[in-house]
XYZ file of C-alpha atoms in Angstrom:
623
model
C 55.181 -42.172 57.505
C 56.672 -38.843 57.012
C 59.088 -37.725 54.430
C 58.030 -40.041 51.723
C 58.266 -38.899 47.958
C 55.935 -39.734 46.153
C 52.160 -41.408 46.715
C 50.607 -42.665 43.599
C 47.365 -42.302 44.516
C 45.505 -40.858 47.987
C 42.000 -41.406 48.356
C 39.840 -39.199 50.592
C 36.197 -39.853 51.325
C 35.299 -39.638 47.590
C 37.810 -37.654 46.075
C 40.964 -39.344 44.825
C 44.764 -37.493 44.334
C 46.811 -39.499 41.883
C 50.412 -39.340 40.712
C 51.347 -36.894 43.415
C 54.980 -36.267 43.165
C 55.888 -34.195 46.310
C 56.961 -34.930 49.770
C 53.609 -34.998 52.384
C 52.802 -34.965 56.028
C 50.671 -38.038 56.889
C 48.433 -37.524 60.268
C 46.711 -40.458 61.636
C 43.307 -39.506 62.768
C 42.219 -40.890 65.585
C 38.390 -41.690 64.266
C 39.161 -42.769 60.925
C 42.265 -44.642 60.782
C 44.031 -43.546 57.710
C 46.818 -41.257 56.474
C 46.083 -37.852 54.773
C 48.003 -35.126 52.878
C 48.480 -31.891 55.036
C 45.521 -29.552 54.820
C 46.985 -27.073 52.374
C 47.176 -29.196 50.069
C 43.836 -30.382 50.750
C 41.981 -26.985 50.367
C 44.138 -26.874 46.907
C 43.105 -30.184 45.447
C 39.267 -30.145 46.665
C 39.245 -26.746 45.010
C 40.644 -27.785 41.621
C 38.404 -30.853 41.488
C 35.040 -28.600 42.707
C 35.885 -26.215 40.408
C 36.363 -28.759 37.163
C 33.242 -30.306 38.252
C 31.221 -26.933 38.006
C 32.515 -26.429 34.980
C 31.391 -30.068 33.741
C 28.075 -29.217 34.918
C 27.667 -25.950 33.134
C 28.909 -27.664 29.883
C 26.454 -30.576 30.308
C 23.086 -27.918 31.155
C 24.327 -25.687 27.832
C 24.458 -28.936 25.647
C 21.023 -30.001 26.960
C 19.533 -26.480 26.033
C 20.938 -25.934 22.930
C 19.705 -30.002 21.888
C 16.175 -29.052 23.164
C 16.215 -25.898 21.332
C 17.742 -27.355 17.853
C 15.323 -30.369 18.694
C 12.431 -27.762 19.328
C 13.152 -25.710 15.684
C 13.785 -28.961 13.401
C 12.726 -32.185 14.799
C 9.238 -31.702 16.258
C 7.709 -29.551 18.770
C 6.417 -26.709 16.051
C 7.793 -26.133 12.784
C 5.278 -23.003 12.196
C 6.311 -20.631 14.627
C 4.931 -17.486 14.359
C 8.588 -15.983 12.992
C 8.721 -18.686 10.812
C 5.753 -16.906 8.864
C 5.922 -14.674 6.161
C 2.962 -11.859 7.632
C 3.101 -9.942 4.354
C -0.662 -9.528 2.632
C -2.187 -7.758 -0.242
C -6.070 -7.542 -0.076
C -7.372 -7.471 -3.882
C -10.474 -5.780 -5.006
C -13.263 -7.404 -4.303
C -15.629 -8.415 -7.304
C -18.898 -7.085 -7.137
C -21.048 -9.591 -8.301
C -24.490 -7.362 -8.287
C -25.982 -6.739 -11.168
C -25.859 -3.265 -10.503
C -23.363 -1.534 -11.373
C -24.072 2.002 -8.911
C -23.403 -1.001 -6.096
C -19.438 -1.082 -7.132
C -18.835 1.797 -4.210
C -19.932 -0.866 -2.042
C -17.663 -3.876 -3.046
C -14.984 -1.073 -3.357
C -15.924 -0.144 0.636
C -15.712 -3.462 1.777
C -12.264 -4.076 0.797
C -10.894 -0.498 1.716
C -12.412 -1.485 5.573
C -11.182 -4.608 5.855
C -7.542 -3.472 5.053
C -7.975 -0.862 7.392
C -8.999 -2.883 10.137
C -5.802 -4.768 8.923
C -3.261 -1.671 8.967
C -3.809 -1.615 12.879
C -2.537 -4.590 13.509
C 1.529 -3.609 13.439
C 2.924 -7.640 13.108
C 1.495 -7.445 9.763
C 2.680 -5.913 6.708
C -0.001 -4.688 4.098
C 0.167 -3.343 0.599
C -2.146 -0.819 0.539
C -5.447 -0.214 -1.639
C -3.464 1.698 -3.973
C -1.394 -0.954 -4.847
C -3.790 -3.487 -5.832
C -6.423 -0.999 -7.739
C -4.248 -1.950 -10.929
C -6.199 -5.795 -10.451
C -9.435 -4.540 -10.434
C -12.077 -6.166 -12.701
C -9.383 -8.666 -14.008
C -8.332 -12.087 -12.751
C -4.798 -12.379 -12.258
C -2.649 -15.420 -11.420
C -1.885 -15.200 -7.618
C 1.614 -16.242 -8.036
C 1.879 -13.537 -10.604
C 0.628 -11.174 -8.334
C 2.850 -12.092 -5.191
C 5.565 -11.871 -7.032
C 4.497 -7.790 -8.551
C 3.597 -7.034 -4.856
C 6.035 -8.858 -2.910
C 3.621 -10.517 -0.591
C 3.279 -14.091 0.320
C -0.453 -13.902 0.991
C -3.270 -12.521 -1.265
C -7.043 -11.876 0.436
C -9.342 -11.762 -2.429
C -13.043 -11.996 -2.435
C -16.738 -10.757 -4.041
C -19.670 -9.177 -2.381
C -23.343 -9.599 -3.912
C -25.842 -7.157 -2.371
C -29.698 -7.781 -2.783
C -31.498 -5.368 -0.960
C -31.165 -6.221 2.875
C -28.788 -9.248 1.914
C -25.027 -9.653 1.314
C -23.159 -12.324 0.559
C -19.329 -11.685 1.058
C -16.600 -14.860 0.323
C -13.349 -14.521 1.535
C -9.842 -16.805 0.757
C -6.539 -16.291 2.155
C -4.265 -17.854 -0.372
C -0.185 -18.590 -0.469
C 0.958 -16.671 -3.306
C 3.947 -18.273 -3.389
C 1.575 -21.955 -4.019
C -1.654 -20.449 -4.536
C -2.576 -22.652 -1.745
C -5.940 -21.662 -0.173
C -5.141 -21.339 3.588
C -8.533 -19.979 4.938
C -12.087 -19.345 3.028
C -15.253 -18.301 4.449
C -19.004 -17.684 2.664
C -20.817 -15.091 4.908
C -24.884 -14.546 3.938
C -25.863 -11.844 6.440
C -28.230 -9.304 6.550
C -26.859 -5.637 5.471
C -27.284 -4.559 9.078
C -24.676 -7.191 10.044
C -22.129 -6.108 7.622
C -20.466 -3.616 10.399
C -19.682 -6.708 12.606
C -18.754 -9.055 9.755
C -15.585 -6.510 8.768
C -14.191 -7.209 12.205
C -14.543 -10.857 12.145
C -13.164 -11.404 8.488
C -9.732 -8.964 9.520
C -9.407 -10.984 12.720
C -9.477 -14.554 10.960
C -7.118 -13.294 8.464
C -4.747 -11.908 11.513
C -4.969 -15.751 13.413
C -4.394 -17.384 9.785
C -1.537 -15.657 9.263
C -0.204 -16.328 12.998
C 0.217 -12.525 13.441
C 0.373 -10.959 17.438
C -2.722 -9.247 17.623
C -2.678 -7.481 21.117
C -5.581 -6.317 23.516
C -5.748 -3.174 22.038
C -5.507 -3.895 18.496
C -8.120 -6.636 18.487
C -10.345 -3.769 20.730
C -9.533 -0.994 17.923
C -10.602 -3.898 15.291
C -13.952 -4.696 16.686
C -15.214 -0.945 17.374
C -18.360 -0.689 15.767
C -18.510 1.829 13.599
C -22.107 2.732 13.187
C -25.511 1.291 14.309
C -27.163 3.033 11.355
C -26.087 1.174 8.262
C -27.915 3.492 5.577
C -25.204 5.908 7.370
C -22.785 3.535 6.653
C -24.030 3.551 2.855
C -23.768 7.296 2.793
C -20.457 7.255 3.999
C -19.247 4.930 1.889
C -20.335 6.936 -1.134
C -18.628 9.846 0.125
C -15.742 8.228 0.309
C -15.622 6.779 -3.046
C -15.820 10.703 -4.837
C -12.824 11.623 -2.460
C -10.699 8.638 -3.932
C -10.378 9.577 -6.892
C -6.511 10.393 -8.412
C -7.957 13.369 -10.054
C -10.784 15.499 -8.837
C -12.775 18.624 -9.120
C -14.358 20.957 -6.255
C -17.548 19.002 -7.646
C -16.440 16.128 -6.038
C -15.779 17.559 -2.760
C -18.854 19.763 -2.693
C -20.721 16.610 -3.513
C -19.034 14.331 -1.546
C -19.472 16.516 1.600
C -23.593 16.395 1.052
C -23.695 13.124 1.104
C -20.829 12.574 4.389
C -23.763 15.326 6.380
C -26.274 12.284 5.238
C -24.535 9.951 6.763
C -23.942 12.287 10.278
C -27.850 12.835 9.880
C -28.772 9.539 10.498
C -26.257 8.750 12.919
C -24.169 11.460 14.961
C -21.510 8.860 16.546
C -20.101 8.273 13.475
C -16.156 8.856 13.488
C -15.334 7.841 10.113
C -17.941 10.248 8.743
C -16.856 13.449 10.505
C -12.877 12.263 9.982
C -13.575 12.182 5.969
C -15.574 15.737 6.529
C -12.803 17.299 8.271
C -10.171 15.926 5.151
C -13.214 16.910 2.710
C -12.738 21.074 4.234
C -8.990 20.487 4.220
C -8.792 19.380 0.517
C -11.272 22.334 -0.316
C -8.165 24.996 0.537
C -6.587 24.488 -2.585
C -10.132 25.853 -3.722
C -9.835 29.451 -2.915
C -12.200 28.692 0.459
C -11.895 31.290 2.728
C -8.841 29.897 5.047
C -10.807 30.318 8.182
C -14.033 28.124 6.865
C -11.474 25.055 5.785
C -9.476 25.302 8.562
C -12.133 25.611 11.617
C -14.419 22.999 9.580
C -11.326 20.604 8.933
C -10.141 20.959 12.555
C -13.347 20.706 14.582
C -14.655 17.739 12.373
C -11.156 15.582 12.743
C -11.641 16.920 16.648
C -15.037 15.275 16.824
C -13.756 12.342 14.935
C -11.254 11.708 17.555
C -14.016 12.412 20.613
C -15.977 9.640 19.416
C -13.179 7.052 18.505
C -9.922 7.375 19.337
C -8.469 4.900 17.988
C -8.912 5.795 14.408
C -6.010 7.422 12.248
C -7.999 9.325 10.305
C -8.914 12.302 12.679
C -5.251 12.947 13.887
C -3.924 12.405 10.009
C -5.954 15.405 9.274
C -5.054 17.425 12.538
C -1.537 16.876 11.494
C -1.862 17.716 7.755
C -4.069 21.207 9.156
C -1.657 22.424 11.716
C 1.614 21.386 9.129
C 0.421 23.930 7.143
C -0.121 26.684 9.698
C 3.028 25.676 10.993
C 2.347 24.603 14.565
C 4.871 22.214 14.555
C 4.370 21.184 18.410
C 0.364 20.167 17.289
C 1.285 18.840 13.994
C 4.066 16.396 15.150
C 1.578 15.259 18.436
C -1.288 14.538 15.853
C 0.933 12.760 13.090
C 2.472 11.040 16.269
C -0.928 9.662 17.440
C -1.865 8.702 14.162
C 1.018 6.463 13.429
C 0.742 4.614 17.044
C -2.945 3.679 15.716
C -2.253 2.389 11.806
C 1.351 2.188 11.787
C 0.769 0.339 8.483
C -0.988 3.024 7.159
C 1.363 4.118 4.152
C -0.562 7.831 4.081
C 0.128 7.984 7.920
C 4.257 6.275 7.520
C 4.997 8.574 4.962
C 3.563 12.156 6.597
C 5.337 11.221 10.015
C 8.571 9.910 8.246
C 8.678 13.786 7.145
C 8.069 14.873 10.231
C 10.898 13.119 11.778
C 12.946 14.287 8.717
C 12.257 17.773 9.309
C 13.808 17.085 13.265
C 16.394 15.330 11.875
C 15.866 12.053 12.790
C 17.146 9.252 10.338
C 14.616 7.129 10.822
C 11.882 9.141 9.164
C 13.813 7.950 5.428
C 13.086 4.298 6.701
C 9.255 5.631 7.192
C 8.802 6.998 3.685
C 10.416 4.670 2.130
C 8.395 1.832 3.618
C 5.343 3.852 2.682
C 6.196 3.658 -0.795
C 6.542 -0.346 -0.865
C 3.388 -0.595 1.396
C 1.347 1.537 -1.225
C 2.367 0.701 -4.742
C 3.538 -2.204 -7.117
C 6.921 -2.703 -8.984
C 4.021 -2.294 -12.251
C 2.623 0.405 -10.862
C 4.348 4.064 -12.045
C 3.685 5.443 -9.024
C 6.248 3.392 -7.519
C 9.175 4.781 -9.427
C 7.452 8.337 -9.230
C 7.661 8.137 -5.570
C 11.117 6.924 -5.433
C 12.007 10.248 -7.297
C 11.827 12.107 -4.840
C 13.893 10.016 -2.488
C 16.752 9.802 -5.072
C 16.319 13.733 -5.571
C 17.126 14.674 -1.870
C 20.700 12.022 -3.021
C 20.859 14.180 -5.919
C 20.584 11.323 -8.639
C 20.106 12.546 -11.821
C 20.977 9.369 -13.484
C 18.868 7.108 -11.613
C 15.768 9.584 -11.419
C 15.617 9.856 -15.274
C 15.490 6.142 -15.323
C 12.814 6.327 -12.281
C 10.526 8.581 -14.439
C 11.027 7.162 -18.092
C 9.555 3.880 -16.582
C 6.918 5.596 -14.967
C 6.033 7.145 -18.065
C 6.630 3.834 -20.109
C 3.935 1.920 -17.836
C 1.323 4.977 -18.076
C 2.032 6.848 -21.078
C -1.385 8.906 -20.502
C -0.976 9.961 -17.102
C 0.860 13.732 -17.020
C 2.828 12.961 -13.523
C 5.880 11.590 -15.040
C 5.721 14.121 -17.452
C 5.415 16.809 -15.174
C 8.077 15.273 -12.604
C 10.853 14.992 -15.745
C 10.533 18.676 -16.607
C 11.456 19.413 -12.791
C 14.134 17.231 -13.611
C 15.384 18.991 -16.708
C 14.951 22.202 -14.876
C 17.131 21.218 -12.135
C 19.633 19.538 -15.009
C 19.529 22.868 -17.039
C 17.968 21.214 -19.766
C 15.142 23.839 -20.541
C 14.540 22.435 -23.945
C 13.522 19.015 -22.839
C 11.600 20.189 -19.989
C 9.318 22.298 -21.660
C 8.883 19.432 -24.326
C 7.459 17.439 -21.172
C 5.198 20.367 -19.900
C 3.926 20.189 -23.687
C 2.653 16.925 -23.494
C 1.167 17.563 -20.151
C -0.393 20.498 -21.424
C -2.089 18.264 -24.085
C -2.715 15.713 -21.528
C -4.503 18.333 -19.292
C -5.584 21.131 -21.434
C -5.664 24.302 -18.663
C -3.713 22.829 -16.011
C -2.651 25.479 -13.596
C 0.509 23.737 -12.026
C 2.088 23.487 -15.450
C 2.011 26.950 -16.016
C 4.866 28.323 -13.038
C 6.931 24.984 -14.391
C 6.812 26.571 -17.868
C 7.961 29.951 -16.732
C 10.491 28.988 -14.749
C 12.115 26.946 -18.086
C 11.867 29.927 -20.541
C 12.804 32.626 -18.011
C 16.380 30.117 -17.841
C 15.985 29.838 -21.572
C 16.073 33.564 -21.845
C 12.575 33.289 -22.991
C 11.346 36.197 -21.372
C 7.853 36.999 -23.391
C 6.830 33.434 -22.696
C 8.050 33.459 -18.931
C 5.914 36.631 -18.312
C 2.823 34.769 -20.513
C 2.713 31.600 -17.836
C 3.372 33.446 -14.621
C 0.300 35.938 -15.644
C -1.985 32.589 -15.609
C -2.296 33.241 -11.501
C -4.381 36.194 -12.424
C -7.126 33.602 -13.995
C -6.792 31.140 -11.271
C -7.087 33.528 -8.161
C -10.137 35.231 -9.816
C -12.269 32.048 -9.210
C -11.178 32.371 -5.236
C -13.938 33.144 -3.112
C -11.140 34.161 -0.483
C -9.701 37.345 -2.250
C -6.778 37.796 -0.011
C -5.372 34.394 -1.135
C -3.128 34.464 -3.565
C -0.951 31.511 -5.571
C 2.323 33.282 -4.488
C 3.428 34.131 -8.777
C 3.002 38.007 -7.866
C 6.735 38.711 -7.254
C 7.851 36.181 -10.333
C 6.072 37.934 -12.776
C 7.465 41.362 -11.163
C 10.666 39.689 -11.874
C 10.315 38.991 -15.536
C 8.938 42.694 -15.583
C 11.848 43.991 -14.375
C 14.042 42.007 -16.640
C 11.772 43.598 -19.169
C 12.749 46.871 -18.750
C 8.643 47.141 -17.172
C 9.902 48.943 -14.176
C 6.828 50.524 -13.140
C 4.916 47.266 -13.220
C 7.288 45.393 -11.852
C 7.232 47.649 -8.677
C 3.471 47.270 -8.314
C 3.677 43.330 -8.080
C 6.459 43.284 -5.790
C 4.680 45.831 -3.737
C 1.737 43.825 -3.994
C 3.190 40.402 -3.205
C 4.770 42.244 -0.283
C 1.707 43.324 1.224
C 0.188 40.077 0.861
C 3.180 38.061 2.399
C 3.059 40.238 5.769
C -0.402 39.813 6.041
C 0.000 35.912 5.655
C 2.200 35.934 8.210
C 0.038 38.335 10.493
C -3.097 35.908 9.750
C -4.661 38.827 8.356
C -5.191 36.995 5.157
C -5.202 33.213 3.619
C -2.313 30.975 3.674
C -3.180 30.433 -0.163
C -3.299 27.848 -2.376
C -0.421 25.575 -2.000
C 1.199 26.994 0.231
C 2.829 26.435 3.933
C 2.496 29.631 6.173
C 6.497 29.869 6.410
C 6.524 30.560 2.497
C 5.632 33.759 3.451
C 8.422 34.588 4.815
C 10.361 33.422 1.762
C 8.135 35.463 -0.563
C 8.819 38.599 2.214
C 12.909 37.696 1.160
C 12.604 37.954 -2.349
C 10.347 41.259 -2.027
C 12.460 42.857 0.220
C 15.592 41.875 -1.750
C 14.296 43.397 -5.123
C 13.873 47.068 -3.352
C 16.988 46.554 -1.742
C 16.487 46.070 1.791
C 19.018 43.350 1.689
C 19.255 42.953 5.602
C 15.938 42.172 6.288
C 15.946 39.952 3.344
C 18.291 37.434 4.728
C 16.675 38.126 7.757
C 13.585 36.666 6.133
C 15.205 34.021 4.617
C 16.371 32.677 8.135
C 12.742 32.875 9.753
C 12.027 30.862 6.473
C 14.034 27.856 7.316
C 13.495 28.441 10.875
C 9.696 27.677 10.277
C 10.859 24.636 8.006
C 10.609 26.078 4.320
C 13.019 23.897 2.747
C 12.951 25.083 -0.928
C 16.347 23.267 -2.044
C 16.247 24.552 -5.479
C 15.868 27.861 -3.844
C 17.964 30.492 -1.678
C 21.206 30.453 -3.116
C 19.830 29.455 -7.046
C 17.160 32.225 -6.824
C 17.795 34.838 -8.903
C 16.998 37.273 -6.779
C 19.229 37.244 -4.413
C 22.218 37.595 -6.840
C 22.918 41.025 -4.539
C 23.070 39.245 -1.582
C 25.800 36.218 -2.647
C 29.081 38.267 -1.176
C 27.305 38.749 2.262
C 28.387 37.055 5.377
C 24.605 36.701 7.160
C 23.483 35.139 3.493
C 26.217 32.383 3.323
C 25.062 31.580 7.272
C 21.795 30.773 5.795
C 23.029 29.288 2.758
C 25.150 27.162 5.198
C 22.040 25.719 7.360
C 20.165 24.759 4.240
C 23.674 22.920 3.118
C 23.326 20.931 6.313
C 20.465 20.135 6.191
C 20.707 18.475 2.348
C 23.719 16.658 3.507
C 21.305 15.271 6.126
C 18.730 14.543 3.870
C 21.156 13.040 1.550
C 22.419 10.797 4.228
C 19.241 9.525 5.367
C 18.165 8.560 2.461
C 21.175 6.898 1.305
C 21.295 4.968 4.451
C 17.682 4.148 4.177
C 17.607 2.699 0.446
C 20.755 0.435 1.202
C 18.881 -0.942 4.304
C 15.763 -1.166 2.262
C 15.371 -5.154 1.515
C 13.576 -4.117 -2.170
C 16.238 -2.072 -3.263
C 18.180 -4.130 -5.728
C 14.489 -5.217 -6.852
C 14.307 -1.442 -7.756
C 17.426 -1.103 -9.116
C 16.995 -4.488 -10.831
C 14.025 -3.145 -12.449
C 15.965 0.044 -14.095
C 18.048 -2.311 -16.171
């Protein structure tokens, strides 16, 4: 047939062509006996047809996944998935249940190493010890506690020690139900008690559904110590070094009982890690710079020869080398420490600063997450700590309310005192800032710290008999320093009430001073001092240098100061001091970095507390 219009359907093998409204060619074929359309046509139909078909396939395979995965997350195959659970934990004190009360380092020790076998584990998220101290010797309701903490699991427990024996219980509970999810009684002798740490962390990790990896679960079961009398020793040591306030006496006693513990066994890490952050603490002593700082190094060193995969050795390698400012050493150690106990709140917020100080965002994310990991929404260090994020924003408001809360929930402690009148300072209110420092004074009759904060108000209050009467404390406070070439850095600030004074002659003698001193800081010829960073030298060299008038090398100085990382913000251009150098174009450079780098700082943390999931529980909190 040729020439015919229209075909209302043409079958072919098993397609079929319907409703086809244009003229064809029809070709009998010899082997099949039937007409077909021309070939072109053909190609153009199969084509359309193959490709609706793939398409009908491809929508028929992504309807079968997505009803086996919607099956899979609501109808049956697992409805606890390991996302599904809330990880979040708070370990409580454990109760010691001896009848001896010298035994409550021990319960104290056994809670402190079970969370730190739990900080290594990075799918979990753990208040820290600090956070949960508040509970000790009381019996709160877990709900109630969840709720202060903001975790949906609570591990609480008691130890009783009789001689060789120990009895530890252990519960997981839901603080949301206080549901008991996992208990365990363990009656072992005190030699097993090493071993039994290990096992109760990684029961807690599989209750809880967390990813434990190879290496985690390998860090976990390290044994610390074969020598548990060592252990003992060590745990008393630690106990003096954990207190919020403490004397050299603690230290010096706290380090003969750590050499004990290395007596009786010389592979144990822990022990030489807490000597090393014993020598390092000691600084702030007056000890002769080289003593603390070869002591803290080589013990941390040793530390991290005989375990490393514990934090502790590299968290004090960091903190040494910080202050000498090796930056290259300290950022490695902090680095290494974090990889190992990246729940560690201590370890979070020193490497947050780190990455702060290279400009790196993420290190606001760090700090801030330290400060939920480590404290309580009752606990004043909470809102002490979040100060100092909403100082770098430059929050007056909200910091007032941050501190008055502190102080509301710990009326005796002197740290929200003290952190208001640094407030006031920076607000210009000198009359309510030395009102603070008053109560601190009463608070902590002879406190050194208070005295420079004092100063610094009446020398802005025009005060100048009392400015020059607090800066002239250093004199006290350095004669106690068995490291005569350290110095608390007030030289120069009492040369500059002096000079206000009309006391020219004595003000030249402490600047002189202060100048020799600073140089030979820098030179290692003398201590870093107490309190002080290595680059504040050079800062201390600017103000020296700008007083006799060598204004060049004072800016000079001033750059090598920030170039080391000395980021005084309340500092540089505010300092009195430098009032001769405000017109010059290498000053307002400097001034210029130091702007940039607040704006940074100010942007990272802003960015960091919107992200932060507890911020409107903070905010909420300030109402």
């Amino acid at each position: 047939i040729k020439n015919k219009t229209e075909f209302q359907t043409i079958s072919i093998g098993s397609f079929e062509f319907k409703n086809v409204h244009e003229p064809i060619e029809v070709f009998a074929l010899a082997n099949e006996g039937f007409p077909v359309p021309k070939r072109s046509m053909i190609q153009g139909k199969l084509k359309s047809n193959f490709q609706k078909r793939n398409v009908l396939v491809a929508f028929s395979i992504i309807l079968f996944v997505v009803s086996v995965l919607f099956a899979y997350k609501f109808f049956s195959f697992n409805n606890n998935t390991a996302e599904d659970v809330d990880k979040s934990i708070a370990v409580l004190p454990f109760e010691n249940l001896s009848k001896d009360p010298e035994q409550e380092y021990f319960s104290n020790g056994i809670t402190e190493d079970i969370l730190n076998h739990l900080v290594k584990i990075a799918d979990l998220r753990v208040k820290s010890r600090t956070s949960t101290l508040q509970y000790k010797g009381k019996q709160p309701s877990i709900i109630q506690v969840g709720e202060d903490l903001g975790v949906a699991n609570i591990v609480e427990g008691s130890v009783r020690r009789v001689g060789d024996k120990v009895r530890i219980v252990v519960q997981l509970i839901d603080a949301k139900t206080d549901v008991h999810l996992w208990s365990e009684t363990y009656d072992r002798d005190f030699k097993d008690i090493l071993e039994l740490q290990s096992e109760i962390a990684i029961k807690i990790a599989n209750a809880l559904e967390a990813r434990l990896t190879a290496t985690e679960k390998k860090n976990i079961q390290k044994e610390v110590s074969q020598d548990v009398t060592a252990y003992d020793y060590f745990l008393r040591a630690r106990e003096l070094t954990n207190k919020t306030f403490f004397e050299k006496q603690d230290f010096e006693k706290a380090l003969l009982l750590v050499n004990q513990a290395i007596q009786l066994d010389a592979t144990l890490a822990p022990a030489y890690a807490l000597k090393g952050k014993i020598w390092y603490a000691l600084a702030d002593f007056g000890i002769m710079q080289k003593t603390w700082q070869d002591s803290a190094l080589y013990f941390s060193a040793k530390a991290i020869s005989l375990d490393p995969s514990l934090p502790d050795g590299y968290l004090i390698q960091g903190q040494v080398n910080r202050t000498l400012s090796n930056r290259r050493e300290s950022k490695t150690a902090f680095q290494n420490a974090y990889e190992r106990a990246p729940n560690n709140p201590d370890v979070s917020r020193l490497y947050g600063r780190l990455l702060l100080r290279e400009r790196d965002e993420r290190g606001a994310d760090l700090v801030l997450k330290s400060i939920e990991n480590q404290y309580s929404l009752k606990d004043p260090e909470y809102y002490l700590a979040f100060n100092n994020a909403y100082y770098f924003i430059g929050d007056f408001i909200t910091r007032e309310k941050l501190l008055k809360k502190a102080k509301s929930l710990d009326p005796g402690s002197s740290k929200s005192y003290l952190a208001l009148s640094f407030l006031y300072l920076d607000m210009g209110q000198y009359g309510k800032g030395i009102y603070e420092l008053e109560q601190v004074e009463k608070l902590n009759p002879g406190f050194f710290w208070v005295g420079g904060n004092l100063a610094w108000h009446h020398y802005y209050n025009n005060d100048l008999e009392k400015a020059a009467k607090y800066w002239s404390r250093y004199r006290e406070l350095e004669a106690t320093f068995e490291d005569s070439t350290q110095s608390t850095g007030y030289q120069h600030r009492l040369g500059m009430v002096y000079a206000k004074m009309d006391r020219k002659k004595e003000a030249d003698a402490l600047f002189a001073e202060d100048l020799k001193r600073s140089s030979e800081k820098i030179s290692g010829k003398s201590g870093v001092g107490v309190g002080n960073y290595r680059e504040g030298a050079y800062y201390s060299l600017a103000v020296d240098n700008a007083y006799f008038g060598n204004n060049v090398l004072a800016v000079q100085c001033l750059d090598s100061a920030l170039k080391y990382e000395f980021y005084w913000l309340d500092g540089y251009d505010k300092d009195p001091m430098f009032a001769s150098l405000k017109d010059r174009e290498d000053f307002k450079k400097v001034i210029k970095k130091l702007d940039d780098y607040k704006a940074f700082m100010k942007r990272a943390y802003s960015n960091a507390l919107n992200r932060m999931e507890a911020s409107k529980e903070l905010k909420n909190s300030l109402k």
